[in-house]
Amino acid sequence: MTDTLPSQASVVVIGGGIMGCSTLYHLAKMGVTDAVLLERNALTSGTTWHSAAQVRALRNSQNLTRMIQYSVDLYSQLEKETGQSVGWIQKGSLSIATNPGRLTHIRRQEALAHAYGIDARSISAGEAKERWPLMNADDVLGAVWSPDDGRVSPSDVCAALVKGAKRLGAKIFEKTGVTGILTENGRVRGVETTRGTIMCDAVALCTGLWSREVGAMAGAEVPALACEHFYLLTKPIDGIIGNTPTLSDHDNHLYMRDDSGGLLVGCFEPMGKPIAPGVLNETFEFGLLPEDWDHFEPMMMNALHRLPALETAEVKMLLNGPESFTPDGTFMLGETAETKGLFLGCGMNSVGIASGGGAGMNLAHCIVKGHTAYDLSEADAKRFAPIFNSIEHLMARAPEILGTHYDIAYPGKQLKTARDLRKLPLDSQYRDAKAHMGQVYAWERPLYFGKDKEPALRFERPDWFENVRAEVMAAHEKAAIFDASPFGKIEVKGADAEAFLRHVCAGQVGRAPGSVIYTALLNERGTFESDITAQRLTDDHYRLFVGTNAIKRDLAWLRRHSEDYNVTLEDSTETYAVLGLMGPEAARIVSECGGAALNDIAYFKHAEAKVAGIEVRAARLSYVGEAGWEITCAATDAAALYAAFTQAGAVPAGLFAQSSMRIEKGFCAMGHELDGDVNPITTGLDFATRKSGGFIGADALEAARARGEQSMMVSLILDDEMAVPLGHEPIYQDGKIVGKTSSCAFGYRVGKPIALGHTKQLLVNGSRVQVDIARKLFDATVVIGPLFDADGSRMKG
């Protein structure tokens, strides 16, 4: 190791586990050969060294899967590149199901595998027993076999990554603790260590268990907390010869494989044990926590059921090593909202080795090129509401997240801990109306109304099916209230407001005050950062409405592009409530409430008015395809406005009804149809961009038009009324996968299950396809455009 700490480096990587080593390696590969890695103890001495190190490629999204596929390719190539063995053992993985819900879940995963080019196939319980002879298969209903999965040696992988990085000039300093991160005007400037200070342009924070505390040194929120994680190791037993596949018995919260002739039995128990900050300090090096047999006992009983040979096995140890978990179970990757130049690669939720190769590549890509190699918005470092950084909430949520690691992905599933953190102005009214609430960016939002008990979760037609039908029909035949209050609201004010928004927005933001503008926020690649609705209030004041969970990300994006403009940006989300009053009786209701003037507002225009004696700003637009307004008022006035509307006959409607109606209308949504991998052309939204250019991404869009890119968005209507598509299902035509669904629902106004989807080739209106739902093919018809009210006459009133 080099002895002298440099005074300057382009990038400093903090943390010598798998994420730090991978990030350093990839920075060096990308030409940042003066990058430095700092580790306060020894490489891999935190979580990495005791990882079970399984590499299972299939995840619940295409790009997370793609990322792990990259890890597999990297680990196999590292040995050739560096001469350092990584201990890659490719014996496959076996996922078994012992109840019908799990069987559907793993078959949905198998369908995804086909869409993502991964070899995975259903096998019988008998074949599963053949692949794992020690397994008790009496209660197994079926299984999915993935032959390409495997495992590695964590320390050897890190040694190979470090060897490759050092060959290219990168430097590693062990026994070098970070004592502070220097910032100036919200930007990283350097790192203070126990051996001196290094000035730098960027910091990659890959500090695992200690990430929240290290992030705080730079003023950034890093909501991650350590939990205890257990696995049992036995001495050699009869029946284990060589290496075995990894056996996943997720119904019993277990994973199992061979280890040195014995068994390794690990668990993600239903509720984990959190580790309070400060328990793991700077002296925790290659450390373990005390065995806890009382806590492990229920998992041990499950393991004895699945592997009867355990009964006579001699225990080597019950390993208890800490792992870090985030509030939603996905890692954090990318630049923080609070501090420019501070990049996170942490909170790996026990998939650090599998993810590490691809995640390190993407983090390095983000540092060097300003964006990940492909869309990883589900792992965006800016996705959490600030309240989730509270220790109280992390101590409650992290143990539940550990327990959800092997959950069945039932639609509508909600977490139970750290709830009621942010309540809507109408929270009590919604609960009085028997709202079933869901958490979005810490807000409690109504999913549907009229709940009489906790819904039973399943993959078939859900418990709330008729509740949602009633809400959709109310909006379609009478009037319904959709609460858009938690949508982010950003006030853009100043002499340069229009010029600034013309720079960052692709839409026609130069319209006169009183206009509503739909616009994309694009990056230099011409792909989506966000999509927003803007209301121009005056010449120098716009109000932007952004997605509920996008406020932190979008505000950071806008602020970082506003430095050369005379504008101020303010988050006014909680100042205002927004009620969408939609349906054919909406006009009567506002008139009865003294707001007849709202009926004079043209489509995509807004105006101030008085309704029920309350000052409001009403915008004529519709996200659900029925005529009405999105009405903004002071949050303190929401209860009176809601009371007036409901007394006049309107009823509340939830997110599930809104989603169904959105999909019927073919409206795209961020995180579903729109992300950093697609542009307005391929998603059918080029009509909302300025062809004169002058905005971020305009050149890339023009190049895409010149290449002849076209919309690849389709709507689908399924023949079988009982089919339940959920999203991410492969679309087949003539036996070949031609695309994938993105948003799905039952379309109550069209009377059939429906979907939006991306295709890889142009499909014509009326053509026939099939949708793979848990390995069963359902016939569907392609529709180019909306499934309901194609010309938009209903919503324009």
Short mmCIF file of C-alpha atoms in Angstrom, two decimals, residues 526 528 678-686 689 700-706 708-713:
data_model
loop_
_atom_site.label_atom_id
_atom_site.label_comp_id
_atom_site.label_asym_id
_atom_site.label_seq_id
_atom_site.Cartn_x
_atom_site.Cartn_y
_atom_site.Cartn_z
CA GLY A 526 -33.05 13.72 -24.10
CA PHE A 528 -36.80 11.95 -18.70
CA VAL A 678 -36.82 6.68 -22.66
CA ASN A 679 -37.52 9.98 -24.40
CA PRO A 680 -40.70 11.89 -25.36
CA ILE A 681 -40.60 10.46 -28.90
CA THR A 682 -40.62 6.79 -27.93
CA THR A 683 -43.31 7.42 -25.29
CA GLY A 684 -45.66 9.32 -27.60
CA LEU A 685 -45.14 12.67 -25.88
CA ASP A 686 -43.14 14.52 -28.52
CA THR A 689 -41.94 19.48 -26.73
CA ALA A 700 -30.53 14.69 -28.37
CA LEU A 701 -34.24 14.77 -29.26
CA GLU A 702 -33.51 16.25 -32.67
CA ALA A 703 -30.98 13.50 -33.31
CA ALA A 704 -33.55 10.89 -32.29
CA ARG A 705 -36.07 12.35 -34.72
CA ALA A 706 -33.44 12.28 -37.45
CA GLY A 708 -36.56 8.01 -37.29
CA GLU A 709 -37.46 7.02 -33.72
CA GLN A 710 -41.18 6.55 -33.17
CA SER A 711 -43.56 5.97 -30.28
CA MET A 712 -43.34 2.45 -28.89
CA MET A 713 -46.11 2.92 -26.33
#
